[in-house]
C-alpha cells in the first residue's frame, strides 16, 4: 500500500476498525492541523480523545435505555433543602464506584412524593456513568413476572434480568397486595444478589416492620431485609411531598410511625 492511502481507503480502514468519530472528524482536523502547524502527536491525541468521549456517551445512552427508568433524574437535581431527612454526605458510598465494588444496598421508605424513586434512579444513573449496568423494575412487575415463571417451571431463566445487572432498583414495594408466593420470588432475587455482592435499591411506602404483612410471610420478609441491610442502609424520607409542595397544607397526613420505620441499618439511628 502507498504511504498515502486515498481518502476513500482511509475511510474504509477507519470503518473496519470501528472508529466512527475519528472517521467523521479527521478531514476537518487535518485542515486545521496544517493551518496551525499542529504536531502529529497532538493531532492523534485529539482524535483518540474524541473517539473515547463519544464511545462513553453512546454507552451511557444505551445503558440508560436498557435500565428502563420511568424518568431520568440526577442527584444534582435533588433538592436536599426541601428533603432534609437525608443529606448528600449520607449517600456518599452510594454515589461512587464502591456502590458496586462493595455491593452496597439501600432501602428508601416514606410516604409518596418524598423523592424515593428520584434518589434510587439518580444512584443507578450515577452507577451507569461509573461504567456499570442498571435495571429498574417495579416490585409489582418483578413479583408478577417471577411468580408466573415459577408456575410455568422456568424460574431460573426468568431470574436472569433481575440478578445479572450490577444495580437493581425494585420500586414501590408494598403499593400492591401480592400473591402468596411474592416473598419467595423476591427472596430468591435478593439472596442471589446478596451472594454475588450486587447492589439492590428498594423503595417502599410501608414501614419496614409492615413488610412481613405485605409479603404474607414475616420470616422471609425479615430474611430479605437482613440481606439488604447487611451491606446496606435504610433511609426514611419524611417531610412534605414534593408533588404537592405548592399547597399550603399537606393534603395527605401520614401518622408519624417512625418507631415502625426504624431498623438496625437505619441511617437515622
Ligand atoms: P416517591 O417515589 O417518594 O413517591 P418521587 O421520587 O417519584 O417520589 O418524586 C416525585 C416527583 O418529585 C419526582 O418528579 C421527583 O423528581 C420530584 N422530587 C421529589 N423530591 C424531590 C427533591 N427533594 N428535590 C427535587 N425533586 C424532587
Ligand atoms: Mg416512587
mmCIF file of C-alpha atoms and ligand atoms in Angstrom:
data_model
loop_
_atom_site.group_PDB
_atom_site.id
_atom_site.type_symbol
_atom_site.label_atom_id
_atom_site.label_comp_id
_atom_site.label_asym_id
_atom_site.label_seq_id
_atom_site.Cartn_x
_atom_site.Cartn_y
_atom_site.Cartn_z
ATOM 1 C CA UNK A 1 0.000 0.000 0.000
ATOM 2 C CA UNK A 2 1.246 3.502 -0.762
ATOM 3 C CA UNK A 3 2.307 5.741 2.114
ATOM 4 C CA UNK A 4 -0.681 7.981 1.451
ATOM 5 C CA UNK A 5 -3.841 5.990 1.349
ATOM 6 C CA UNK A 6 -6.511 7.657 -0.720
ATOM 7 C CA UNK A 7 -9.293 9.298 1.339
ATOM 8 C CA UNK A 8 -11.697 6.518 0.402
ATOM 9 C CA UNK A 9 -9.272 3.857 1.560
ATOM 10 C CA UNK A 10 -8.586 5.615 4.861
ATOM 11 C CA UNK A 11 -12.309 5.927 5.388
ATOM 12 C CA UNK A 12 -12.776 2.224 4.782
ATOM 13 C CA UNK A 13 -9.964 1.338 7.182
ATOM 14 C CA UNK A 14 -11.356 3.524 9.966
ATOM 15 C CA UNK A 15 -14.754 1.977 9.400
ATOM 16 C CA UNK A 16 -13.280 -1.506 9.655
ATOM 17 C CA UNK A 17 -11.526 -0.547 12.896
ATOM 18 C CA UNK A 18 -14.846 0.796 14.288
ATOM 19 C CA UNK A 19 -13.587 4.336 14.751
ATOM 20 C CA UNK A 20 -16.608 6.354 13.553
ATOM 21 C CA UNK A 21 -15.742 9.525 15.444
ATOM 22 C CA UNK A 22 -12.197 9.690 14.101
ATOM 23 C CA UNK A 23 -13.590 8.974 10.659
ATOM 24 C CA UNK A 24 -16.046 11.855 10.998
ATOM 25 C CA UNK A 25 -13.594 14.350 12.482
ATOM 26 C CA UNK A 26 -10.241 13.755 10.830
ATOM 27 C CA UNK A 27 -10.795 15.605 7.496
ATOM 28 C CA UNK A 28 -11.583 18.901 9.204
ATOM 29 C CA UNK A 29 -8.951 18.432 11.901
ATOM 30 C CA UNK A 30 -6.332 17.676 9.246
ATOM 31 C CA UNK A 31 -7.034 21.030 7.595
ATOM 32 C CA UNK A 32 -6.810 22.791 10.977
ATOM 33 C CA UNK A 33 -3.626 20.912 11.870
ATOM 34 C CA UNK A 34 -1.923 22.002 8.684
ATOM 35 C CA UNK A 35 -3.021 25.608 9.110
ATOM 36 C CA UNK A 36 -1.923 25.742 12.757
ATOM 37 C CA UNK A 37 1.200 23.637 12.418
ATOM 38 C CA UNK A 38 -0.206 21.160 14.917
ATOM 39 C CA UNK A 39 2.172 18.330 15.859
ATOM 40 C CA UNK A 40 1.366 14.781 14.720
ATOM 41 C CA UNK A 41 1.167 13.734 18.357
ATOM 42 C CA UNK A 42 -1.447 16.366 19.280
ATOM 43 C CA UNK A 43 -3.406 15.599 16.125
ATOM 44 C CA UNK A 44 -3.587 11.925 17.036
ATOM 45 C CA UNK A 45 -4.309 12.675 20.664
ATOM 46 C CA UNK A 46 -7.314 14.879 19.836
ATOM 47 C CA UNK A 47 -8.809 12.244 17.573
ATOM 48 C CA UNK A 48 -8.279 9.438 20.115
ATOM 49 C CA UNK A 49 -9.786 11.534 22.933
ATOM 50 C CA UNK A 50 -12.848 12.386 20.828
ATOM 51 C CA UNK A 51 -13.386 8.737 19.933
ATOM 52 C CA UNK A 52 -13.229 7.737 23.616
ATOM 53 C CA UNK A 53 -15.559 10.545 24.742
ATOM 54 C CA UNK A 54 -18.105 9.672 22.092
ATOM 55 C CA UNK A 55 -17.936 5.984 22.951
ATOM 56 C CA UNK A 56 -18.592 6.725 26.643
ATOM 57 C CA UNK A 57 -21.571 8.863 25.713
ATOM 58 C CA UNK A 58 -23.004 6.202 23.428
ATOM 59 C CA UNK A 59 -22.554 3.573 26.118
ATOM 60 C CA UNK A 60 -24.356 5.726 28.700
ATOM 61 C CA UNK A 61 -27.264 6.403 26.331
ATOM 62 C CA UNK A 62 -27.547 2.686 25.566
ATOM 63 C CA UNK A 63 -27.324 1.666 29.226
ATOM 64 C CA UNK A 64 -29.925 4.225 30.297
ATOM 65 C CA UNK A 65 -32.304 2.866 27.667
ATOM 66 C CA UNK A 66 -31.643 -0.686 28.867
ATOM 67 C CA UNK A 67 -32.215 0.324 32.503
ATOM 68 C CA UNK A 68 -35.838 1.280 31.718
ATOM 69 C CA UNK A 69 -36.080 4.146 34.199
ATOM 70 C CA UNK A 70 -39.589 5.619 34.471
ATOM 71 C CA UNK A 71 -37.913 9.055 34.374
ATOM 72 C CA UNK A 72 -34.337 10.245 34.398
ATOM 73 C CA UNK A 73 -33.347 12.274 37.445
ATOM 74 C CA UNK A 74 -29.887 13.079 38.712
ATOM 75 C CA UNK A 75 -28.553 13.615 42.200
ATOM 76 C CA UNK A 76 -27.722 17.203 41.203
ATOM 77 C CA UNK A 77 -31.448 17.768 40.594
ATOM 78 C CA UNK A 78 -32.380 16.611 44.082
ATOM 79 C CA UNK A 79 -33.183 19.432 46.481
ATOM 80 C CA UNK A 80 -31.669 18.403 49.818
ATOM 81 C CA UNK A 81 -33.022 21.556 51.439
ATOM 82 C CA UNK A 82 -36.592 20.540 50.682
ATOM 83 C CA UNK A 83 -35.973 16.894 51.663
ATOM 84 C CA UNK A 84 -33.849 17.410 54.738
ATOM 85 C CA UNK A 85 -34.221 13.953 56.276
ATOM 86 C CA UNK A 86 -31.391 12.762 54.037
ATOM 87 C CA UNK A 87 -28.098 14.568 53.469
ATOM 88 C CA UNK A 88 -25.877 14.296 50.422
ATOM 89 C CA UNK A 89 -22.940 13.125 52.590
ATOM 90 C CA UNK A 90 -25.077 10.243 53.872
ATOM 91 C CA UNK A 91 -25.368 8.985 50.298
ATOM 92 C CA UNK A 92 -21.588 9.168 49.759
ATOM 93 C CA UNK A 93 -20.841 5.454 49.334
ATOM 94 C CA UNK A 94 -23.879 5.030 47.076
ATOM 95 C CA UNK A 95 -22.623 7.524 44.515
ATOM 96 C CA UNK A 96 -19.104 6.254 43.890
ATOM 97 C CA UNK A 97 -17.760 3.081 42.272
ATOM 98 C CA UNK A 98 -17.794 1.413 45.736
ATOM 99 C CA UNK A 99 -21.578 1.056 45.338
ATOM 100 C CA UNK A 100 -20.835 -1.834 43.001
ATOM 101 C CA UNK A 101 -17.347 -2.783 44.226
ATOM 102 C CA UNK A 102 -18.575 -3.277 47.798
ATOM 103 C CA UNK A 103 -22.098 -4.387 46.881
ATOM 104 C CA UNK A 104 -23.870 -1.664 48.861
ATOM 105 C CA UNK A 105 -27.651 -1.650 49.046
ATOM 106 C CA UNK A 106 -30.269 0.820 50.218
ATOM 107 C CA UNK A 107 -33.915 0.965 51.173
ATOM 108 C CA UNK A 108 -35.778 4.248 50.799
ATOM 109 C CA UNK A 109 -39.039 4.332 52.711
ATOM 110 C CA UNK A 110 -41.619 7.005 53.335
ATOM 111 C CA UNK A 111 -44.941 8.333 52.074
ATOM 112 C CA UNK A 112 -45.495 9.259 48.396
ATOM 113 C CA UNK A 113 -43.745 12.220 46.784
ATOM 114 C CA UNK A 114 -40.791 12.294 49.178
ATOM 115 C CA UNK A 115 -38.223 11.554 46.473
ATOM 116 C CA UNK A 116 -37.701 7.812 46.967
ATOM 117 C CA UNK A 117 -37.811 6.922 43.274
ATOM 118 C CA UNK A 118 -35.856 10.046 42.347
ATOM 119 C CA UNK A 119 -32.983 9.035 44.648
ATOM 120 C CA UNK A 120 -32.979 5.393 43.508
ATOM 121 C CA UNK A 121 -32.933 6.439 39.838
ATOM 122 C CA UNK A 122 -30.223 9.042 40.470
ATOM 123 C CA UNK A 123 -27.984 6.489 42.220
ATOM 124 C CA UNK A 124 -28.499 3.915 39.468
ATOM 125 C CA UNK A 125 -27.797 6.565 36.831
ATOM 126 C CA UNK A 126 -24.575 7.536 38.599
ATOM 127 C CA UNK A 127 -23.563 3.848 38.561
ATOM 128 C CA UNK A 128 -24.125 3.807 34.791
ATOM 129 C CA UNK A 129 -21.909 6.885 34.468
ATOM 130 C CA UNK A 130 -19.318 4.984 36.508
ATOM 131 C CA UNK A 131 -19.323 2.221 33.908
ATOM 132 C CA UNK A 132 -21.862 -0.229 35.337
ATOM 133 C CA UNK A 133 -25.210 -1.610 34.189
ATOM 134 C CA UNK A 134 -28.502 -0.957 35.981
ATOM 135 C CA UNK A 135 -32.072 -2.201 35.709
ATOM 136 C CA UNK A 136 -35.234 -0.616 37.059
ATOM 137 C CA UNK A 137 -38.385 -2.572 37.829
ATOM 138 C CA UNK A 138 -41.438 -2.099 39.993
ATOM 139 C CA UNK A 139 -41.889 -4.687 42.732
ATOM 140 C CA UNK A 140 -45.212 -5.491 41.123
ATOM 141 C CA UNK A 141 -43.618 -6.252 37.746
ATOM 142 C CA UNK A 142 -40.843 -8.336 39.279
ATOM 143 C CA UNK A 143 -43.147 -10.386 41.505
ATOM 144 C CA UNK A 144 -45.706 -10.834 38.713
ATOM 145 C CA UNK A 145 -43.136 -11.969 36.142
ATOM 146 C CA UNK A 146 -41.322 -14.316 38.501
ATOM 147 C CA UNK A 147 -44.466 -15.844 40.043
ATOM 148 C CA UNK A 148 -45.709 -16.620 36.547
ATOM 149 C CA UNK A 149 -42.344 -18.077 35.562
ATOM 150 C CA UNK A 150 -42.271 -20.230 38.716
ATOM 151 C CA UNK A 151 -45.719 -21.638 37.935
ATOM 152 C CA UNK A 152 -44.583 -22.434 34.407
ATOM 153 C CA UNK A 153 -41.359 -24.065 35.636
ATOM 154 C CA UNK A 154 -38.982 -21.546 34.081
ATOM 155 C CA UNK A 155 -37.987 -19.522 37.109
ATOM 156 C CA UNK A 156 -34.230 -19.928 36.662
ATOM 157 C CA UNK A 157 -34.179 -18.304 33.235
ATOM 158 C CA UNK A 158 -36.640 -15.603 34.292
ATOM 159 C CA UNK A 159 -34.419 -14.581 37.219
ATOM 160 C CA UNK A 160 -31.610 -13.583 34.881
ATOM 161 C CA UNK A 161 -32.604 -9.953 34.109
ATOM 162 C CA UNK A 162 -33.028 -9.290 37.832
ATOM 163 C CA UNK A 163 -29.889 -10.937 39.166
ATOM 164 C CA UNK A 164 -27.478 -10.003 36.384
ATOM 165 C CA UNK A 165 -27.233 -6.161 36.420
ATOM 166 C CA UNK A 166 -24.731 -4.522 38.781
ATOM 167 C CA UNK A 167 -27.523 -2.357 40.196
ATOM 168 C CA UNK A 168 -31.183 -3.356 40.517
ATOM 169 C CA UNK A 169 -33.908 -0.906 41.547
ATOM 170 C CA UNK A 170 -37.068 -2.500 42.961
ATOM 171 C CA UNK A 171 -39.561 0.336 43.141
ATOM 172 C CA UNK A 172 -42.785 0.641 45.131
ATOM 173 C CA UNK A 173 -42.662 -2.459 47.249
ATOM 174 C CA UNK A 174 -45.897 -2.588 49.208
ATOM 175 C CA UNK A 175 -48.117 -0.480 46.967
ATOM 176 C CA UNK A 176 -49.996 -3.551 45.735
ATOM 177 C CA UNK A 177 -51.234 -6.589 47.540
ATOM 178 C CA UNK A 178 -49.215 -9.526 46.371
ATOM 179 C CA UNK A 179 -49.929 -13.168 45.677
ATOM 180 C CA UNK A 180 -48.955 -15.838 48.185
ATOM 181 C CA UNK A 181 -45.558 -16.622 46.647
ATOM 182 C CA UNK A 182 -44.422 -12.971 46.442
ATOM 183 C CA UNK A 183 -41.995 -13.330 49.350
ATOM 184 C CA UNK A 184 -40.480 -16.462 47.802
ATOM 185 C CA UNK A 185 -39.615 -14.949 44.449
ATOM 186 C CA UNK A 186 -38.428 -11.664 45.916
ATOM 187 C CA UNK A 187 -36.266 -13.589 48.372
ATOM 188 C CA UNK A 188 -34.698 -15.536 45.501
ATOM 189 C CA UNK A 189 -33.690 -12.317 43.758
ATOM 190 C CA UNK A 190 -32.401 -10.621 46.896
ATOM 191 C CA UNK A 191 -30.475 -13.628 48.168
ATOM 192 C CA UNK A 192 -28.776 -14.351 44.834
ATOM 193 C CA UNK A 193 -27.799 -10.696 44.541
ATOM 194 C CA UNK A 194 -26.589 -10.704 48.124
ATOM 195 C CA UNK A 195 -24.402 -13.761 47.486
ATOM 196 C CA UNK A 196 -22.937 -12.112 44.407
ATOM 197 C CA UNK A 197 -22.461 -8.880 46.378
ATOM 198 C CA UNK A 198 -24.602 -6.912 43.962
ATOM 199 C CA UNK A 199 -26.322 -3.650 44.795
ATOM 200 C CA UNK A 200 -30.116 -3.612 45.254
ATOM 201 C CA UNK A 201 -32.068 -0.395 45.797
ATOM 202 C CA UNK A 202 -35.597 -0.767 47.149
ATOM 203 C CA UNK A 203 -38.260 1.883 47.602
ATOM 204 C CA UNK A 204 -41.335 1.332 49.724
ATOM 205 C CA UNK A 205 -44.187 3.371 51.167
ATOM 206 C CA UNK A 206 -44.518 0.919 54.043
ATOM 207 C CA UNK A 207 -42.693 0.883 57.344
ATOM 208 C CA UNK A 208 -40.124 -1.921 57.232
ATOM 209 C CA UNK A 209 -41.910 -3.678 60.103
ATOM 210 C CA UNK A 210 -45.024 -3.977 57.897
ATOM 211 C CA UNK A 211 -43.284 -5.817 55.045
ATOM 212 C CA UNK A 212 -43.991 -9.214 56.614
ATOM 213 C CA UNK A 213 -47.686 -8.500 56.293
ATOM 214 C CA UNK A 214 -47.310 -7.054 52.780
ATOM 215 C CA UNK A 215 -45.462 -10.159 51.616
ATOM 216 C CA UNK A 216 -47.598 -12.607 53.652
ATOM 217 C CA UNK A 217 -44.502 -14.094 55.251
ATOM 218 C CA UNK A 218 -42.858 -12.435 58.223
ATOM 219 C CA UNK A 219 -39.827 -14.770 58.267
ATOM 220 C CA UNK A 220 -38.997 -14.298 54.599
ATOM 221 C CA UNK A 221 -39.575 -10.554 54.837
ATOM 222 C CA UNK A 222 -37.079 -10.442 57.694
ATOM 223 C CA UNK A 223 -34.593 -12.558 55.723
ATOM 224 C CA UNK A 224 -34.943 -10.156 52.777
ATOM 225 C CA UNK A 225 -34.355 -7.086 54.952
ATOM 226 C CA UNK A 226 -31.447 -8.779 56.712
ATOM 227 C CA UNK A 227 -29.630 -9.355 53.435
ATOM 228 C CA UNK A 228 -30.369 -5.902 52.066
ATOM 229 C CA UNK A 229 -29.187 -4.209 55.243
ATOM 230 C CA UNK A 230 -26.047 -6.302 55.832
ATOM 231 C CA UNK A 231 -24.133 -4.009 53.499
ATOM 232 C CA UNK A 232 -26.938 -1.519 53.098
ATOM 233 C CA UNK A 233 -28.673 1.408 54.723
ATOM 234 C CA UNK A 234 -32.276 2.315 55.368
ATOM 235 C CA UNK A 235 -33.205 5.912 54.629
ATOM 236 C CA UNK A 236 -36.512 7.139 55.951
ATOM 237 C CA UNK A 237 -37.741 10.110 53.903
ATOM 238 C CA UNK A 238 -40.091 12.401 55.732
ATOM 239 C CA UNK A 239 -41.265 15.959 55.417
ATOM 240 C CA UNK A 240 -43.719 17.107 52.794
ATOM 241 C CA UNK A 241 -44.499 15.703 49.371
ATOM 242 C CA UNK A 242 -42.553 17.414 46.599
ATOM 243 C CA UNK A 243 -45.510 16.851 44.281
ATOM 244 C CA UNK A 244 -47.856 18.994 46.401
ATOM 245 C CA UNK A 245 -45.243 21.466 47.680
ATOM 246 C CA UNK A 246 -47.225 24.370 46.201
ATOM 247 C CA UNK A 247 -50.150 23.694 48.566
ATOM 248 C CA UNK A 248 -50.259 25.496 51.907
ATOM 249 C CA UNK A 249 -51.435 22.452 53.810
ATOM 250 C CA UNK A 250 -50.183 18.926 53.303
ATOM 251 C CA UNK A 251 -53.274 17.303 51.719
ATOM 252 C CA UNK A 252 -52.390 13.845 52.977
ATOM 253 C CA UNK A 253 -51.209 13.492 56.510
ATOM 254 C CA UNK A 254 -49.463 10.310 57.479
ATOM 255 C CA UNK A 255 -49.273 9.027 61.016
ATOM 256 C CA UNK A 256 -45.782 9.521 62.400
ATOM 257 C CA UNK A 257 -44.935 5.868 62.692
ATOM 258 C CA UNK A 258 -41.180 6.353 62.863
ATOM 259 C CA UNK A 259 -40.811 3.696 65.502
ATOM 260 C CA UNK A 260 -42.034 1.142 62.974
ATOM 261 C CA UNK A 261 -39.745 2.508 60.276
ATOM 262 C CA UNK A 262 -36.587 2.198 62.332
ATOM 263 C CA UNK A 263 -34.326 -0.779 61.841
ATOM 264 C CA UNK A 264 -30.754 -1.729 62.763
ATOM 265 C CA UNK A 265 -29.343 -0.443 59.468
ATOM 266 C CA UNK A 266 -31.243 2.811 59.711
ATOM 267 C CA UNK A 267 -29.251 5.882 58.750
ATOM 268 C CA UNK A 268 -31.076 7.949 61.336
ATOM 269 C CA UNK A 269 -30.216 5.985 64.471
HETATM 270 P P1 LIG B 1 -41.742 8.956 45.636
HETATM 271 O O1 LIG B 1 -41.068 7.872 44.879
HETATM 272 O O2 LIG B 1 -41.222 9.123 47.040
HETATM 273 O O3 LIG B 1 -43.238 8.858 45.622
HETATM 274 P P2 LIG B 1 -40.619 10.626 43.568
HETATM 275 O O4 LIG B 1 -39.169 10.342 43.742
HETATM 276 O O5 LIG B 1 -41.295 9.981 42.408
HETATM 277 O O6 LIG B 1 -41.413 10.342 44.930
HETATM 278 O O7 LIG B 1 -40.817 12.200 43.485
HETATM 279 C C1 LIG B 1 -41.959 12.782 42.874
HETATM 280 C C2 LIG B 1 -41.515 13.918 41.967
HETATM 281 O O8 LIG B 1 -40.960 14.963 42.740
HETATM 282 C C3 LIG B 1 -40.412 13.496 41.012
HETATM 283 O O9 LIG B 1 -40.594 14.222 39.801
HETATM 284 C C4 LIG B 1 -39.135 13.933 41.694
HETATM 285 O O10 LIG B 1 -38.108 14.243 40.765
HETATM 286 C C5 LIG B 1 -39.587 15.159 42.454
HETATM 287 N N1 LIG B 1 -38.900 15.308 43.729
HETATM 288 C C6 LIG B 1 -39.193 14.683 44.887
HETATM 289 N N2 LIG B 1 -38.397 15.083 45.889
HETATM 290 C C7 LIG B 1 -37.557 15.989 45.344
HETATM 291 C C8 LIG B 1 -36.498 16.792 45.868
HETATM 292 N N3 LIG B 1 -36.148 16.753 47.165
HETATM 293 N N4 LIG B 1 -35.851 17.618 45.011
HETATM 294 C C9 LIG B 1 -36.210 17.683 43.704
HETATM 295 N N5 LIG B 1 -37.208 16.955 43.154
HETATM 296 C C10 LIG B 1 -37.887 16.131 43.960
HETATM 297 MG MG1 LIG B 2 -41.923 6.419 43.760
#
